[in-house]
Amino acid sequence: MTLPQPILVLLLLGLAAEAVPAQQPRETDAQRRERRAMVELIGARGVRDRATLDALRSVLRHEFVPAQYQDQAYADHPLPIGHGQTISQPYIVGYMTEMIRPKPGMKVLEVGTGSGYQAAILAAAGCEAFSIEIFEPLATSARERLNRLKYLVEVRHGDGHFGWPEEAPFDAILVTAAAGFIPPALVDQLKPGGRMLIPVGSVSGVQHLILVQKNDRGQVSTRSLLPVRFVPLLSGNRER
Ligand code: SAH
């Protein structure tokens, strides 16, 4: 069958339109309202850093949350993201981001990419973000999501205990899974004057968020900030 040319052209245009999916991230009025309320709550709980609050206001958290939990995307608690992992509680993301005093151009390493939400917050605050994830499928989906949403973050699949030597040293390091000990490689990869935040403790018991600071002479000190609850920092090679 041959079609008259105008119809053929229209059909082809239709195909072209369908082949290009809607790229623009979308949000409903309700999601915008809920995000504003989430940021207000985080502010009321004591996070005051403007760059951090602006980043929390600008990143569409619902884009990082699985379809079945969309209605809870702006609630102040963690949510499952598969592989037994979670996207962290928004308040903790705000708290940890504020504690590294984010500034444009700062080089920051995150261990535990998960959904990519914390990494997006760092990028939105102007940091140059690098993030390591031990589960290959999570690393791949977070990388794709961050690219689609235009956040400049380098994501690598691997065991974050060893840091990212090729990109070291870092101004700050955020570990978003609970470690049994502070990995020495991460301390090594911190710049003088740098800060690391890492939850330390047992899987089921008490964990404390620890601030590790390296002074200008390279001396390291630690301070316990608050009790937290994170999924464990794993070891080895997790493909699935
Ligand atoms: N920051 C994430 C949430 C972190 S949940 C977000 O914003 O969504 C902790 C993440 O750390 C999980 O995805 C888990 O798979 C990952 N993880 C656990 N052990 C790790 C390790 N040794 N190296 C890198 N990632 C690890």
mmCIF file of C-alpha atoms and ligand atoms in Angstrom:
data_model
loop_
_atom_site.group_PDB
_atom_site.id
_atom_site.type_symbol
_atom_site.label_atom_id
_atom_site.label_comp_id
_atom_site.label_asym_id
_atom_site.label_seq_id
_atom_site.Cartn_x
_atom_site.Cartn_y
_atom_site.Cartn_z
ATOM 1 C CA MET A 1 0.000 0.000 0.000
ATOM 2 C CA THR A 2 1.321 3.463 -0.827
ATOM 3 C CA LEU A 3 0.199 6.402 1.239
ATOM 4 C CA PRO A 4 -0.205 9.946 -0.026
ATOM 5 C CA GLN A 5 2.942 11.810 0.922
ATOM 6 C CA PRO A 6 1.438 14.319 3.431
ATOM 7 C CA ILE A 7 -0.032 11.425 5.425
ATOM 8 C CA LEU A 8 3.265 9.547 5.348
ATOM 9 C CA VAL A 9 5.066 12.643 6.623
ATOM 10 C CA LEU A 10 2.539 13.044 9.425
ATOM 11 C CA LEU A 11 2.910 9.384 10.383
ATOM 12 C CA LEU A 12 6.689 9.689 10.476
ATOM 13 C CA LEU A 13 6.468 12.845 12.577
ATOM 14 C CA GLY A 14 4.164 10.994 14.949
ATOM 15 C CA LEU A 15 6.686 8.159 15.245
ATOM 16 C CA ALA A 16 9.500 10.609 15.871
ATOM 17 C CA ALA A 17 7.496 12.311 18.605
ATOM 18 C CA GLU A 18 6.840 8.996 20.264
ATOM 19 C CA ALA A 19 10.441 7.821 20.034
ATOM 20 C CA VAL A 20 11.548 10.796 22.159
ATOM 21 C CA PRO A 21 10.156 10.310 25.675
ATOM 22 C CA ALA A 22 9.277 13.334 27.765
ATOM 23 C CA GLN A 23 12.686 14.272 29.249
ATOM 24 C CA GLN A 24 11.602 17.074 31.525
ATOM 25 C CA PRO A 25 11.211 15.979 35.134
ATOM 26 C CA ARG A 26 7.736 16.815 36.312
ATOM 27 C CA GLU A 27 6.150 17.545 39.610
ATOM 28 C CA THR A 28 2.614 18.111 40.759
ATOM 29 C CA ASP A 29 1.535 21.076 42.870
ATOM 30 C CA ALA A 30 1.114 18.669 45.776
ATOM 31 C CA GLN A 31 4.713 17.433 45.398
ATOM 32 C CA ARG A 32 5.993 21.022 45.357
ATOM 33 C CA ARG A 33 4.006 21.820 48.508
ATOM 34 C CA GLU A 34 5.188 18.647 50.235
ATOM 35 C CA ARG A 35 8.811 19.378 49.400
ATOM 36 C CA ARG A 36 8.494 22.888 50.786
ATOM 37 C CA ALA A 37 7.018 21.453 53.994
ATOM 38 C CA MET A 38 9.839 18.875 54.176
ATOM 39 C CA VAL A 39 12.470 21.634 53.950
ATOM 40 C CA GLU A 40 10.650 23.694 56.576
ATOM 41 C CA LEU A 41 10.675 20.732 58.935
ATOM 42 C CA ILE A 42 14.402 20.154 58.345
ATOM 43 C CA GLY A 43 15.011 23.858 59.018
ATOM 44 C CA ALA A 44 12.913 23.719 62.182
ATOM 45 C CA ARG A 45 14.982 20.766 63.374
ATOM 46 C CA GLY A 46 18.082 22.929 63.195
ATOM 47 C CA VAL A 47 19.614 22.768 59.699
ATOM 48 C CA ARG A 48 20.366 26.406 58.887
ATOM 49 C CA ASP A 49 22.939 26.313 56.074
ATOM 50 C CA ARG A 50 21.456 28.180 53.123
ATOM 51 C CA ALA A 51 23.201 26.173 50.378
ATOM 52 C CA THR A 52 21.959 22.945 51.971
ATOM 53 C CA LEU A 53 18.365 24.163 52.325
ATOM 54 C CA ASP A 54 18.346 25.536 48.759
ATOM 55 C CA ALA A 55 19.599 22.187 47.473
ATOM 56 C CA LEU A 56 16.909 20.302 49.415
ATOM 57 C CA ARG A 57 14.334 22.688 47.967
ATOM 58 C CA SER A 58 15.516 22.172 44.392
ATOM 59 C CA VAL A 59 16.051 18.395 44.125
ATOM 60 C CA LEU A 60 12.901 16.442 43.192
ATOM 61 C CA ARG A 61 13.110 13.654 45.783
ATOM 62 C CA HIS A 62 10.181 11.818 44.185
ATOM 63 C CA GLU A 63 12.435 11.120 41.176
ATOM 64 C CA PHE A 64 14.687 9.058 43.497
ATOM 65 C CA VAL A 65 11.900 7.042 45.139
ATOM 66 C CA PRO A 66 10.400 3.837 43.637
ATOM 67 C CA ALA A 67 6.922 4.097 42.075
ATOM 68 C CA GLN A 68 5.154 2.274 44.909
ATOM 69 C CA TYR A 69 6.379 4.805 47.518
ATOM 70 C CA GLN A 70 5.664 8.006 45.585
ATOM 71 C CA ASP A 71 3.040 9.090 48.122
ATOM 72 C CA GLN A 72 5.753 9.054 50.838
ATOM 73 C CA ALA A 73 8.496 10.730 48.779
ATOM 74 C CA TYR A 74 8.523 13.831 51.009
ATOM 75 C CA ALA A 75 7.902 12.154 54.362
ATOM 76 C CA ASP A 76 10.823 12.438 56.800
ATOM 77 C CA HIS A 77 11.856 8.796 56.871
ATOM 78 C CA PRO A 78 13.966 6.365 54.821
ATOM 79 C CA LEU A 79 12.310 4.319 52.037
ATOM 80 C CA PRO A 80 13.273 1.002 50.390
ATOM 81 C CA ILE A 81 15.061 1.249 47.021
ATOM 82 C CA GLY A 82 15.689 -2.489 46.395
ATOM 83 C CA HIS A 83 18.606 -4.830 47.240
ATOM 84 C CA GLY A 84 17.712 -4.375 50.917
ATOM 85 C CA GLN A 85 18.896 -0.741 50.711
ATOM 86 C CA THR A 86 17.187 2.568 51.493
ATOM 87 C CA ILE A 87 17.166 6.208 50.467
ATOM 88 C CA SER A 88 18.134 8.049 53.674
ATOM 89 C CA GLN A 89 15.813 10.150 55.804
ATOM 90 C CA PRO A 90 15.688 13.737 54.415
ATOM 91 C CA TYR A 91 16.620 15.310 57.776
ATOM 92 C CA ILE A 92 19.790 13.203 57.991
ATOM 93 C CA VAL A 93 20.692 14.106 54.393
ATOM 94 C CA GLY A 94 20.284 17.778 55.323
ATOM 95 C CA TYR A 95 22.243 17.381 58.556
ATOM 96 C CA MET A 96 25.170 15.554 56.915
ATOM 97 C CA THR A 97 25.281 18.016 54.010
ATOM 98 C CA GLU A 98 25.306 21.010 56.361
ATOM 99 C CA MET A 99 28.084 19.451 58.450
ATOM 100 C CA ILE A 100 30.518 19.404 55.532
ATOM 101 C CA ARG A 101 29.808 23.140 54.935
ATOM 102 C CA PRO A 102 29.187 22.748 51.186
ATOM 103 C CA LYS A 103 30.700 25.365 48.905
ATOM 104 C CA PRO A 104 30.809 25.618 45.112
ATOM 105 C CA GLY A 105 33.771 23.709 43.698
ATOM 106 C CA MET A 106 34.379 21.550 46.766
ATOM 107 C CA LYS A 107 35.420 18.025 45.838
ATOM 108 C CA VAL A 108 33.264 15.554 47.758
ATOM 109 C CA LEU A 109 33.257 11.760 47.884
ATOM 110 C CA GLU A 110 30.117 9.877 48.864
ATOM 111 C CA VAL A 111 30.278 6.207 49.813
ATOM 112 C CA GLY A 112 26.900 4.509 49.251
ATOM 113 C CA THR A 113 25.230 6.045 46.183
ATOM 114 C CA GLY A 114 21.937 4.173 46.657
ATOM 115 C CA SER A 115 19.281 6.156 44.797
ATOM 116 C CA GLY A 116 21.681 9.029 44.074
ATOM 117 C CA TYR A 117 19.633 11.501 46.142
ATOM 118 C CA GLN A 118 22.446 12.569 48.519
ATOM 119 C CA ALA A 119 24.799 12.909 45.544
ATOM 120 C CA ALA A 120 22.232 15.121 43.751
ATOM 121 C CA ILE A 121 21.990 17.328 46.853
ATOM 122 C CA LEU A 122 25.793 17.731 46.857
ATOM 123 C CA ALA A 123 25.801 18.587 43.139
ATOM 124 C CA ALA A 124 22.906 21.030 43.613
ATOM 125 C CA ALA A 125 24.952 22.742 46.335
ATOM 126 C CA GLY A 126 27.715 23.241 43.754
ATOM 127 C CA CYS A 127 30.044 20.477 44.892
ATOM 128 C CA GLU A 128 32.000 18.304 42.519
ATOM 129 C CA ALA A 129 30.566 14.962 43.590
ATOM 130 C CA PHE A 130 31.984 11.447 43.260
ATOM 131 C CA SER A 131 29.966 8.515 44.530
ATOM 132 C CA ILE A 132 30.693 4.794 44.982
ATOM 133 C CA GLU A 133 28.034 2.076 45.192
ATOM 134 C CA ILE A 134 28.687 -1.594 45.929
ATOM 135 C CA PHE A 135 25.592 -2.984 44.146
ATOM 136 C CA GLU A 136 26.171 -2.775 40.400
ATOM 137 C CA PRO A 137 22.459 -2.388 39.447
ATOM 138 C CA LEU A 138 22.043 0.456 41.961
ATOM 139 C CA ALA A 139 25.181 2.183 40.622
ATOM 140 C CA THR A 140 23.863 1.902 37.060
ATOM 141 C CA SER A 141 20.359 3.150 37.833
ATOM 142 C CA ALA A 142 21.641 6.031 39.991
ATOM 143 C CA ARG A 143 24.097 7.054 37.241
ATOM 144 C CA GLU A 144 21.278 7.046 34.658
ATOM 145 C CA ARG A 145 18.929 8.971 36.950
ATOM 146 C CA LEU A 146 21.556 11.621 37.795
ATOM 147 C CA ASN A 147 22.406 12.032 34.084
ATOM 148 C CA ARG A 148 18.758 12.350 33.123
ATOM 149 C CA LEU A 149 18.205 14.984 35.822
ATOM 150 C CA LYS A 150 21.428 16.748 34.730
ATOM 151 C CA TYR A 151 23.343 16.439 38.003
ATOM 152 C CA LEU A 152 27.091 16.318 37.461
ATOM 153 C CA VAL A 153 28.079 13.331 39.562
ATOM 154 C CA GLU A 154 30.614 10.603 38.786
ATOM 155 C CA VAL A 155 29.282 7.232 39.927
ATOM 156 C CA ARG A 156 31.474 4.171 40.248
ATOM 157 C CA HIS A 157 30.616 0.585 41.134
ATOM 158 C CA GLY A 158 32.907 -0.735 43.864
ATOM 159 C CA ASP A 159 33.638 -1.153 47.541
ATOM 160 C CA GLY A 160 33.836 2.289 49.117
ATOM 161 C CA HIS A 161 36.077 1.057 51.964
ATOM 162 C CA PHE A 162 38.960 1.830 49.605
ATOM 163 C CA GLY A 163 37.741 5.254 48.522
ATOM 164 C CA TRP A 164 38.527 6.630 45.066
ATOM 165 C CA PRO A 165 42.344 6.980 44.985
ATOM 166 C CA GLU A 166 42.444 8.371 41.412
ATOM 167 C CA GLU A 167 40.307 11.363 42.447
ATOM 168 C CA ALA A 168 41.730 11.868 45.960
ATOM 169 C CA PRO A 169 42.236 13.988 47.964
ATOM 170 C CA PHE A 170 38.734 15.210 48.826
ATOM 171 C CA ASP A 171 37.569 18.292 50.736
ATOM 172 C CA ALA A 172 34.873 16.149 52.332
ATOM 173 C CA ILE A 173 33.703 12.543 52.486
ATOM 174 C CA LEU A 174 30.189 11.375 53.338
ATOM 175 C CA VAL A 175 29.643 7.717 54.165
ATOM 176 C CA THR A 176 25.942 6.839 54.041
ATOM 177 C CA ALA A 177 26.112 3.280 55.412
ATOM 178 C CA ALA A 178 27.172 2.211 58.910
ATOM 179 C CA ALA A 179 30.747 0.994 59.247
ATOM 180 C CA GLY A 180 32.238 -1.204 61.965
ATOM 181 C CA PHE A 181 35.360 0.958 61.883
ATOM 182 C CA ILE A 182 36.599 4.097 60.136
ATOM 183 C CA PRO A 183 38.247 2.873 56.901
ATOM 184 C CA PRO A 184 41.889 4.078 56.924
ATOM 185 C CA ALA A 185 41.885 4.643 53.148
ATOM 186 C CA LEU A 186 39.111 7.216 53.556
ATOM 187 C CA VAL A 187 41.063 9.088 56.231
ATOM 188 C CA ASP A 188 44.104 9.046 53.920
ATOM 189 C CA GLN A 189 42.038 10.483 51.056
ATOM 190 C CA LEU A 190 40.838 13.465 53.103
ATOM 191 C CA LYS A 191 42.585 16.796 52.423
ATOM 192 C CA PRO A 192 44.187 18.680 55.314
ATOM 193 C CA GLY A 193 41.341 20.825 56.650
ATOM 194 C CA GLY A 194 38.856 18.244 55.354
ATOM 195 C CA ARG A 195 35.837 16.688 57.062
ATOM 196 C CA MET A 196 34.334 13.237 56.904
ATOM 197 C CA LEU A 197 30.986 12.111 58.258
ATOM 198 C CA ILE A 198 30.546 8.421 58.884
ATOM 199 C CA PRO A 199 28.033 6.383 60.892
ATOM 200 C CA VAL A 200 29.933 3.880 63.021
ATOM 201 C CA GLY A 201 28.464 1.014 65.028
ATOM 202 C CA SER A 202 26.861 -2.379 64.813
ATOM 203 C CA VAL A 203 24.175 -3.419 62.336
ATOM 204 C CA SER A 204 21.375 -3.954 64.832
ATOM 205 C CA GLY A 205 22.675 -1.951 67.784
ATOM 206 C CA VAL A 206 23.691 1.610 68.433
ATOM 207 C CA GLN A 207 25.356 3.623 65.699
ATOM 208 C CA HIS A 208 26.817 7.086 66.058
ATOM 209 C CA LEU A 209 27.401 9.623 63.353
ATOM 210 C CA ILE A 210 31.086 10.495 63.689
ATOM 211 C CA LEU A 211 32.722 13.671 62.428
ATOM 212 C CA VAL A 212 36.331 13.028 61.413
ATOM 213 C CA GLN A 213 38.411 16.163 60.948
ATOM 214 C CA LYS A 214 41.903 16.458 59.551
ATOM 215 C CA ASN A 215 43.620 19.694 60.503
ATOM 216 C CA ASP A 216 46.022 21.667 58.354
ATOM 217 C CA ARG A 217 48.962 19.731 59.806
ATOM 218 C CA GLY A 218 47.270 16.432 58.915
ATOM 219 C CA GLN A 219 46.308 15.509 62.489
ATOM 220 C CA VAL A 220 43.047 13.604 62.753
ATOM 221 C CA SER A 221 40.395 14.029 65.446
ATOM 222 C CA THR A 222 36.946 12.470 65.837
ATOM 223 C CA ARG A 223 33.759 13.643 67.499
ATOM 224 C CA SER A 224 30.481 11.791 67.991
ATOM 225 C CA LEU A 225 27.532 13.903 66.807
ATOM 226 C CA LEU A 226 24.296 11.954 67.202
ATOM 227 C CA PRO A 227 22.822 8.453 67.321
ATOM 228 C CA VAL A 228 21.676 7.274 63.882
ATOM 229 C CA ARG A 229 20.347 4.209 62.109
ATOM 230 C CA PHE A 230 21.861 3.276 58.735
ATOM 231 C CA VAL A 231 22.048 0.106 56.655
ATOM 232 C CA PRO A 232 25.459 -1.604 57.041
ATOM 233 C CA LEU A 233 28.543 -0.781 55.007
ATOM 234 C CA LEU A 234 29.172 -4.047 53.149
ATOM 235 C CA SER A 235 32.382 -5.635 51.910
ATOM 236 C CA GLY A 236 33.258 -7.511 48.772
ATOM 237 C CA ASN A 237 31.899 -7.467 45.266
ATOM 238 C CA ARG A 238 28.129 -7.300 44.800
ATOM 239 C CA GLU A 239 27.047 -7.649 41.205
ATOM 240 C CA ARG A 240 23.370 -8.216 41.970
HETATM 241 N N1 SAH B 1 23.017 7.826 49.946
HETATM 242 C C1 SAH B 1 21.935 6.988 49.464
HETATM 243 C C2 SAH B 1 21.374 6.029 50.497
HETATM 244 C C3 SAH B 1 22.358 5.186 51.100
HETATM 245 S S1 SAH B 1 21.841 3.573 51.627
HETATM 246 C C4 SAH B 1 20.811 7.809 48.900
HETATM 247 O O1 SAH B 1 20.858 9.040 48.967
HETATM 248 O O2 SAH B 1 19.869 7.217 48.366
HETATM 249 C C5 SAH B 1 23.496 2.930 51.697
HETATM 250 C C6 SAH B 1 24.041 2.537 50.353
HETATM 251 O O3 SAH B 1 25.378 2.121 50.567
HETATM 252 C C7 SAH B 1 23.314 1.349 49.723
HETATM 253 O O4 SAH B 1 22.961 1.643 48.422
HETATM 254 C C8 SAH B 1 24.365 0.250 49.771
HETATM 255 O O5 SAH B 1 24.258 -0.676 48.712
HETATM 256 C C9 SAH B 1 25.653 1.027 49.721
HETATM 257 N N2 SAH B 1 26.848 0.349 50.249
HETATM 258 C C10 SAH B 1 26.932 -0.520 51.286
HETATM 259 N N3 SAH B 1 28.204 -0.896 51.475
HETATM 260 C C11 SAH B 1 28.948 -0.229 50.560
HETATM 261 C C12 SAH B 1 30.345 -0.185 50.267
HETATM 262 N N4 SAH B 1 31.246 -0.918 50.951
HETATM 263 N N5 SAH B 1 30.750 0.593 49.254
HETATM 264 C C13 SAH B 1 29.871 1.341 48.529
HETATM 265 N N6 SAH B 1 28.534 1.335 48.760
HETATM 266 C C14 SAH B 1 28.085 0.561 49.774
#
